[in-house]
Amino acid sequence: VIDADAAPCSVGVVVVAAGSGTRLGAGLPKAFVPLRGRPLLGHAVDTVARLPQLGSLVVVAPPEVADPAGASWAGVDLPPDAVVVAGGASRTASVAAGLAAVGDVDVVLVHDAARCLTPLAVFERVVDAVRGGAAGAVPGIPLVDTVKTVDADGVITGTPDRASLRAVQTPQGFAREVLVAAYRSGLAATDDAALVELGGHHVVVVEGDALAFKVTTRDDLEHAERVLAQRAGAAAERLPD
Ligand code: C5P
């Protein structure tokens, strides 16, 4: 959809951060839960801000904390031209709100704030695949568990070949006009690619990363804390005496 030779390519990133995070039980929206003293969202934004082709950044926040001057935003270093909009009751509604504010860019990436440790290389692989002509690209990793389909009574109805399955992550990237058209369909889905696939478009999987895991439970938050603590430890060891 995008002519890879037609440089430059501008990328708009929609970071969805409007979920309630009830499964974390922290009493505040998940994206604003502290991870080593800063909101999850702050860690996610740090990586997005390093994306070389970044043309616009939209953060979709819970309506009750949609003012970036508010106290919850301490530790979120927004680039000066970033835009904050209020999200909706579902992830789909939140993405739609972000998409409406992303502006005139070639490629849109939709990223979960909750996947706050996703490495920059994953963003770059997604952008490269869309620039290379795919309508959409999503990071994915092979499954370690065998997956079953079941009916309402829990009876197994099938065992898909594990080699053909991928667990997909974010950022998910698309040619902007393709994603806008997919959202116009008014359908809902658990990921953005599903809406684009329904439109008959070619969406590819690029290599994901274990660090793109979604913080959902307290265990996930503790895992993220350990990753950052290890990094800080390794960085301290590298410092000269
Ligand atoms: O709930 P879940 O963890 O699947 O949400 C994935 C991402 O979508 C999170 O970053 C969350 O903040 C965001 N979200 C949103 N608006 C909602 C629900 C979820 O922005 N209504």
mmCIF file of C-alpha atoms and ligand atoms in Angstrom:
data_model
loop_
_atom_site.group_PDB
_atom_site.id
_atom_site.type_symbol
_atom_site.label_atom_id
_atom_site.label_comp_id
_atom_site.label_asym_id
_atom_site.label_seq_id
_atom_site.Cartn_x
_atom_site.Cartn_y
_atom_site.Cartn_z
ATOM 1 C CA VAL A 1 0.000 0.000 0.000
ATOM 2 C CA ILE A 2 2.935 2.275 0.731
ATOM 3 C CA ASP A 3 5.659 2.788 -1.856
ATOM 4 C CA ALA A 4 8.832 1.995 0.084
ATOM 5 C CA ASP A 5 10.878 4.215 -2.221
ATOM 6 C CA ALA A 6 8.678 7.225 -1.571
ATOM 7 C CA ALA A 7 10.672 8.691 1.309
ATOM 8 C CA PRO A 8 10.200 10.230 3.768
ATOM 9 C CA CYS A 9 7.652 8.179 5.655
ATOM 10 C CA SER A 10 5.970 9.704 8.667
ATOM 11 C CA VAL A 11 4.705 7.537 11.479
ATOM 12 C CA GLY A 12 1.936 8.411 13.923
ATOM 13 C CA VAL A 13 1.784 6.431 17.138
ATOM 14 C CA VAL A 14 -1.406 6.005 19.146
ATOM 15 C CA VAL A 15 -0.616 4.801 22.656
ATOM 16 C CA VAL A 16 -3.777 3.463 24.266
ATOM 17 C CA ALA A 17 -3.696 4.002 28.008
ATOM 18 C CA ALA A 18 -7.368 4.342 28.907
ATOM 19 C CA GLY A 19 -7.950 0.923 30.454
ATOM 20 C CA SER A 20 -9.085 0.690 34.076
ATOM 21 C CA GLY A 21 -6.652 -2.044 35.083
ATOM 22 C CA THR A 22 -9.030 -3.697 37.521
ATOM 23 C CA ARG A 23 -7.036 -6.967 37.310
ATOM 24 C CA LEU A 24 -4.011 -5.163 38.765
ATOM 25 C CA GLY A 25 -6.062 -3.941 41.700
ATOM 26 C CA ALA A 26 -3.892 -0.849 42.142
ATOM 27 C CA GLY A 27 -6.809 1.550 42.534
ATOM 28 C CA LEU A 28 -5.674 3.706 39.645
ATOM 29 C CA PRO A 29 -5.735 3.255 35.855
ATOM 30 C CA LYS A 30 -3.166 0.645 34.825
ATOM 31 C CA ALA A 31 -1.080 2.910 32.595
ATOM 32 C CA PHE A 32 -0.521 5.208 35.598
ATOM 33 C CA VAL A 33 0.584 2.485 38.001
ATOM 34 C CA PRO A 34 4.192 3.134 39.033
ATOM 35 C CA LEU A 35 6.980 0.919 37.739
ATOM 36 C CA ARG A 36 10.258 1.785 39.438
ATOM 37 C CA GLY A 37 8.762 5.103 40.456
ATOM 38 C CA ARG A 38 7.304 6.155 37.094
ATOM 39 C CA PRO A 39 3.985 5.328 35.421
ATOM 40 C CA LEU A 40 3.948 2.410 32.966
ATOM 41 C CA LEU A 41 2.936 5.010 30.381
ATOM 42 C CA GLY A 42 6.154 6.974 30.975
ATOM 43 C CA HIS A 43 8.263 3.932 30.139
ATOM 44 C CA ALA A 44 6.214 3.266 26.985
ATOM 45 C CA VAL A 45 6.461 6.895 25.827
ATOM 46 C CA ASP A 46 10.267 6.914 26.302
ATOM 47 C CA THR A 47 10.600 4.223 23.640
ATOM 48 C CA VAL A 48 8.084 5.753 21.232
ATOM 49 C CA ALA A 49 9.891 9.101 21.436
ATOM 50 C CA ARG A 50 13.069 7.422 20.139
ATOM 51 C CA LEU A 51 11.411 6.226 16.924
ATOM 52 C CA PRO A 52 13.297 7.964 14.090
ATOM 53 C CA GLN A 53 10.253 8.467 11.810
ATOM 54 C CA LEU A 54 7.943 9.729 14.587
ATOM 55 C CA GLY A 55 5.607 12.339 13.095
ATOM 56 C CA SER A 56 2.904 12.458 15.739
ATOM 57 C CA LEU A 57 2.149 10.919 19.112
ATOM 58 C CA VAL A 58 -1.326 10.590 20.545
ATOM 59 C CA VAL A 59 -1.863 9.264 24.063
ATOM 60 C CA VAL A 60 -5.374 8.040 24.795
ATOM 61 C CA ALA A 61 -5.962 8.476 28.513
ATOM 62 C CA PRO A 62 -8.814 7.671 30.887
ATOM 63 C CA PRO A 63 -11.257 10.621 30.851
ATOM 64 C CA GLU A 64 -10.687 11.260 34.586
ATOM 65 C CA VAL A 65 -6.928 11.815 34.071
ATOM 66 C CA ALA A 66 -6.883 13.229 30.538
ATOM 67 C CA ASP A 67 -5.128 16.435 31.629
ATOM 68 C CA PRO A 68 -1.380 15.897 31.152
ATOM 69 C CA ALA A 69 -0.703 18.677 33.679
ATOM 70 C CA GLY A 70 -2.292 16.498 36.368
ATOM 71 C CA ALA A 71 -0.334 14.809 39.160
ATOM 72 C CA SER A 72 -0.770 11.312 37.677
ATOM 73 C CA TRP A 73 1.388 12.363 34.733
ATOM 74 C CA ALA A 74 4.513 13.006 36.797
ATOM 75 C CA GLY A 75 7.280 10.935 35.218
ATOM 76 C CA VAL A 76 5.673 10.849 31.759
ATOM 77 C CA ASP A 77 7.989 12.863 29.493
ATOM 78 C CA LEU A 78 5.718 13.718 26.582
ATOM 79 C CA PRO A 79 7.372 15.158 23.472
ATOM 80 C CA PRO A 80 6.262 18.820 23.130
ATOM 81 C CA ASP A 81 3.847 18.219 20.235
ATOM 82 C CA ALA A 82 2.201 15.111 21.704
ATOM 83 C CA VAL A 83 -1.588 15.147 21.923
ATOM 84 C CA VAL A 84 -3.680 13.668 24.743
ATOM 85 C CA VAL A 85 -7.273 12.619 24.130
ATOM 86 C CA ALA A 86 -9.849 10.932 26.348
ATOM 87 C CA GLY A 87 -10.529 7.246 25.717
ATOM 88 C CA GLY A 88 -13.725 5.248 25.568
ATOM 89 C CA ALA A 89 -15.350 2.333 27.365
ATOM 90 C CA SER A 90 -13.666 -0.281 25.158
ATOM 91 C CA ARG A 91 -10.182 -0.553 23.697
ATOM 92 C CA THR A 92 -11.758 -0.253 20.240
ATOM 93 C CA ALA A 93 -13.396 3.058 21.214
ATOM 94 C CA SER A 94 -10.107 4.296 22.643
ATOM 95 C CA VAL A 95 -8.188 3.458 19.458
ATOM 96 C CA ALA A 96 -10.872 5.198 17.375
ATOM 97 C CA ALA A 97 -10.464 8.344 19.500
ATOM 98 C CA GLY A 98 -6.699 8.240 19.032
ATOM 99 C CA LEU A 99 -6.963 7.626 15.329
ATOM 100 C CA ALA A 100 -9.131 10.715 14.927
ATOM 101 C CA ALA A 101 -6.293 12.815 16.388
ATOM 102 C CA VAL A 102 -3.258 11.235 14.731
ATOM 103 C CA GLY A 103 -3.119 13.615 11.775
ATOM 104 C CA ASP A 104 -1.820 13.191 8.270
ATOM 105 C CA VAL A 105 0.818 10.459 8.570
ATOM 106 C CA ASP A 106 1.673 7.546 6.262
ATOM 107 C CA VAL A 107 1.806 4.794 8.861
ATOM 108 C CA VAL A 108 -0.089 4.471 12.150
ATOM 109 C CA LEU A 109 1.136 2.285 14.978
ATOM 110 C CA VAL A 110 -1.263 1.367 17.757
ATOM 111 C CA HIS A 111 0.505 0.442 20.966
ATOM 112 C CA ASP A 112 -0.702 -0.694 24.384
ATOM 113 C CA ALA A 113 0.755 1.425 27.179
ATOM 114 C CA ALA A 114 0.603 -1.782 29.216
ATOM 115 C CA ARG A 115 3.329 -3.282 26.969
ATOM 116 C CA CYS A 116 5.651 -0.722 28.445
ATOM 117 C CA LEU A 117 8.971 -2.560 27.976
ATOM 118 C CA THR A 118 8.560 -3.264 24.244
ATOM 119 C CA PRO A 119 11.989 -2.690 22.665
ATOM 120 C CA LEU A 120 12.449 -0.032 19.978
ATOM 121 C CA ALA A 121 13.581 -2.748 17.526
ATOM 122 C CA VAL A 122 10.047 -4.185 17.549
ATOM 123 C CA PHE A 123 8.611 -0.789 16.551
ATOM 124 C CA GLU A 124 11.188 -0.556 13.766
ATOM 125 C CA ARG A 125 10.402 -4.038 12.404
ATOM 126 C CA VAL A 126 6.703 -3.148 12.252
ATOM 127 C CA VAL A 127 7.358 0.172 10.486
ATOM 128 C CA ASP A 128 9.725 -1.483 8.008
ATOM 129 C CA ALA A 129 7.169 -4.153 7.073
ATOM 130 C CA VAL A 130 4.469 -1.553 6.375
ATOM 131 C CA ARG A 131 6.920 0.594 4.441
ATOM 132 C CA GLY A 132 7.814 -2.545 2.507
ATOM 133 C CA GLY A 133 4.253 -2.819 1.209
ATOM 134 C CA ALA A 134 2.217 -4.763 3.771
ATOM 135 C CA ALA A 135 -1.167 -3.216 4.640
ATOM 136 C CA GLY A 136 -0.458 -4.134 8.229
ATOM 137 C CA ALA A 137 2.226 -5.710 10.389
ATOM 138 C CA VAL A 138 2.056 -7.104 13.907
ATOM 139 C CA PRO A 139 4.758 -8.506 16.176
ATOM 140 C CA GLY A 140 4.249 -12.128 17.133
ATOM 141 C CA ILE A 141 6.029 -14.894 19.002
ATOM 142 C CA PRO A 142 5.677 -18.675 18.716
ATOM 143 C CA LEU A 143 3.613 -20.373 21.403
ATOM 144 C CA VAL A 144 5.148 -22.626 24.010
ATOM 145 C CA ASP A 145 1.830 -24.187 25.031
ATOM 146 C CA THR A 146 -0.427 -26.306 22.850
ATOM 147 C CA VAL A 147 -3.738 -24.496 22.272
ATOM 148 C CA LYS A 148 -7.195 -26.136 22.200
ATOM 149 C CA THR A 149 -10.487 -24.822 20.971
ATOM 150 C CA VAL A 150 -13.374 -25.741 23.262
ATOM 151 C CA ASP A 151 -17.161 -25.531 23.238
ATOM 152 C CA ALA A 152 -19.356 -23.941 25.932
ATOM 153 C CA ASP A 153 -19.119 -27.140 28.042
ATOM 154 C CA GLY A 154 -15.335 -27.196 27.936
ATOM 155 C CA VAL A 155 -15.228 -30.125 25.522
ATOM 156 C CA ILE A 156 -12.273 -29.889 23.172
ATOM 157 C CA THR A 157 -13.295 -29.287 19.584
ATOM 158 C CA GLY A 158 -9.894 -28.994 17.990
ATOM 159 C CA THR A 159 -6.124 -28.718 18.345
ATOM 160 C CA PRO A 160 -4.676 -26.194 15.890
ATOM 161 C CA ASP A 161 -1.168 -27.010 14.684
ATOM 162 C CA ARG A 162 1.060 -25.098 17.097
ATOM 163 C CA ALA A 163 3.601 -24.327 14.399
ATOM 164 C CA SER A 164 0.986 -22.214 12.617
ATOM 165 C CA LEU A 165 0.090 -20.122 15.701
ATOM 166 C CA ARG A 166 1.586 -16.856 16.971
ATOM 167 C CA ALA A 167 0.817 -14.858 20.090
ATOM 168 C CA VAL A 168 0.607 -11.291 18.856
ATOM 169 C CA GLN A 169 1.692 -8.139 20.613
ATOM 170 C CA THR A 170 1.802 -4.425 19.949
ATOM 171 C CA PRO A 171 2.748 -2.062 18.341
ATOM 172 C CA GLN A 172 0.535 -3.065 15.414
ATOM 173 C CA GLY A 173 1.183 -0.941 12.353
ATOM 174 C CA PHE A 174 -0.900 -0.110 9.298
ATOM 175 C CA ALA A 175 -1.051 2.181 6.335
ATOM 176 C CA ARG A 176 -3.130 4.980 7.838
ATOM 177 C CA GLU A 177 -5.965 4.856 5.294
ATOM 178 C CA VAL A 178 -6.329 1.086 5.780
ATOM 179 C CA LEU A 179 -6.732 1.408 9.558
ATOM 180 C CA VAL A 180 -9.112 4.362 9.259
ATOM 181 C CA ALA A 181 -11.299 2.357 6.854
ATOM 182 C CA ALA A 182 -11.200 -0.686 9.173
ATOM 183 C CA TYR A 183 -12.394 1.430 12.105
ATOM 184 C CA ARG A 184 -15.186 2.872 9.987
ATOM 185 C CA SER A 185 -16.673 -0.643 9.872
ATOM 186 C CA GLY A 186 -17.896 -0.098 13.451
ATOM 187 C CA LEU A 187 -16.937 -3.662 14.430
ATOM 188 C CA ALA A 188 -15.102 -4.476 17.660
ATOM 189 C CA ALA A 189 -12.113 -6.767 18.094
ATOM 190 C CA THR A 190 -9.413 -7.599 20.644
ATOM 191 C CA ASP A 191 -6.712 -6.360 18.310
ATOM 192 C CA ASP A 192 -6.478 -3.902 15.460
ATOM 193 C CA ALA A 193 -5.166 -6.396 12.935
ATOM 194 C CA ALA A 194 -8.384 -8.418 13.202
ATOM 195 C CA LEU A 195 -10.410 -5.478 11.852
ATOM 196 C CA VAL A 196 -7.964 -4.989 8.988
ATOM 197 C CA GLU A 197 -7.915 -8.734 8.207
ATOM 198 C CA LEU A 198 -11.725 -8.665 8.005
ATOM 199 C CA GLY A 199 -11.355 -6.079 5.266
ATOM 200 C CA GLY A 200 -9.384 -8.634 3.247
ATOM 201 C CA HIS A 201 -6.011 -6.942 3.657
ATOM 202 C CA HIS A 202 -2.612 -8.536 3.821
ATOM 203 C CA VAL A 203 -1.326 -8.327 7.394
ATOM 204 C CA VAL A 204 2.039 -9.881 8.193
ATOM 205 C CA VAL A 205 3.622 -11.056 11.431
ATOM 206 C CA VAL A 206 7.104 -9.773 12.210
ATOM 207 C CA GLU A 207 9.356 -11.009 14.987
ATOM 208 C CA GLY A 208 8.031 -9.956 18.391
ATOM 209 C CA ASP A 209 9.895 -9.929 21.670
ATOM 210 C CA ALA A 210 9.269 -11.489 25.073
ATOM 211 C CA LEU A 211 9.764 -7.996 26.540
ATOM 212 C CA ALA A 212 6.636 -6.820 24.708
ATOM 213 C CA PHE A 213 4.528 -8.714 27.271
ATOM 214 C CA LYS A 214 1.420 -6.951 28.562
ATOM 215 C CA VAL A 215 1.355 -5.948 32.221
ATOM 216 C CA THR A 216 -1.970 -7.356 33.384
ATOM 217 C CA THR A 217 -1.470 -8.856 36.860
ATOM 218 C CA ARG A 218 0.704 -8.054 39.911
ATOM 219 C CA ASP A 219 3.033 -10.847 38.797
ATOM 220 C CA ASP A 220 3.538 -9.088 35.456
ATOM 221 C CA LEU A 221 4.313 -5.834 37.257
ATOM 222 C CA GLU A 222 6.860 -7.603 39.462
ATOM 223 C CA HIS A 223 8.410 -9.179 36.373
ATOM 224 C CA ALA A 224 8.736 -5.734 34.774
ATOM 225 C CA GLU A 225 10.310 -4.387 38.008
ATOM 226 C CA ARG A 226 12.876 -7.200 37.932
ATOM 227 C CA VAL A 227 13.759 -6.516 34.280
ATOM 228 C CA LEU A 228 14.361 -2.833 35.018
ATOM 229 C CA ALA A 229 16.265 -3.582 38.231
ATOM 230 C CA GLN A 230 18.570 -5.949 36.328
ATOM 231 C CA ARG A 231 19.138 -3.308 33.672
ATOM 232 C CA ALA A 232 19.947 -0.681 36.285
ATOM 233 C CA GLY A 233 22.335 -3.139 37.961
ATOM 234 C CA ALA A 234 24.079 -3.925 34.668
ATOM 235 C CA ALA A 235 24.378 -0.210 33.843
ATOM 236 C CA ALA A 236 25.896 0.512 37.281
ATOM 237 C CA GLU A 237 28.479 -2.260 36.733
ATOM 238 C CA ARG A 238 29.526 -0.689 33.446
ATOM 239 C CA LEU A 239 30.255 2.668 35.124
ATOM 240 C CA PRO A 240 33.957 3.370 35.634
ATOM 241 C CA ASP A 241 35.094 3.576 39.308
HETATM 242 O O1 C5P B 1 -7.352 -4.345 29.118
HETATM 243 P P1 C5P B 1 -6.148 -4.626 28.300
HETATM 244 O O2 C5P B 1 -4.927 -4.844 29.137
HETATM 245 O O3 C5P B 1 -6.340 -5.688 27.265
HETATM 246 O O4 C5P B 1 -5.868 -3.283 27.492
HETATM 247 C C1 C5P B 1 -4.854 -3.191 26.522
HETATM 248 C C2 C5P B 1 -4.514 -1.720 26.336
HETATM 249 O O5 C5P B 1 -5.654 -1.011 25.878
HETATM 250 C C3 C5P B 1 -4.040 -1.060 27.632
HETATM 251 O O6 C5P B 1 -2.869 -0.273 27.369
HETATM 252 C C4 C5P B 1 -5.241 -0.220 28.038
HETATM 253 O O7 C5P B 1 -4.895 0.964 28.720
HETATM 254 C C5 C5P B 1 -5.905 0.099 26.696
HETATM 255 N N1 C5P B 1 -7.359 0.327 26.829
HETATM 256 C C6 C5P B 1 -7.887 1.564 26.495
HETATM 257 N N2 C5P B 1 -9.234 1.806 26.646
HETATM 258 C C7 C5P B 1 -10.050 0.858 27.140
HETATM 259 C C8 C5P B 1 -9.529 -0.430 27.472
HETATM 260 C C9 C5P B 1 -8.182 -0.672 27.307
HETATM 261 O O8 C5P B 1 -7.134 2.448 26.078
HETATM 262 N N3 C5P B 1 -11.331 1.145 27.305
#
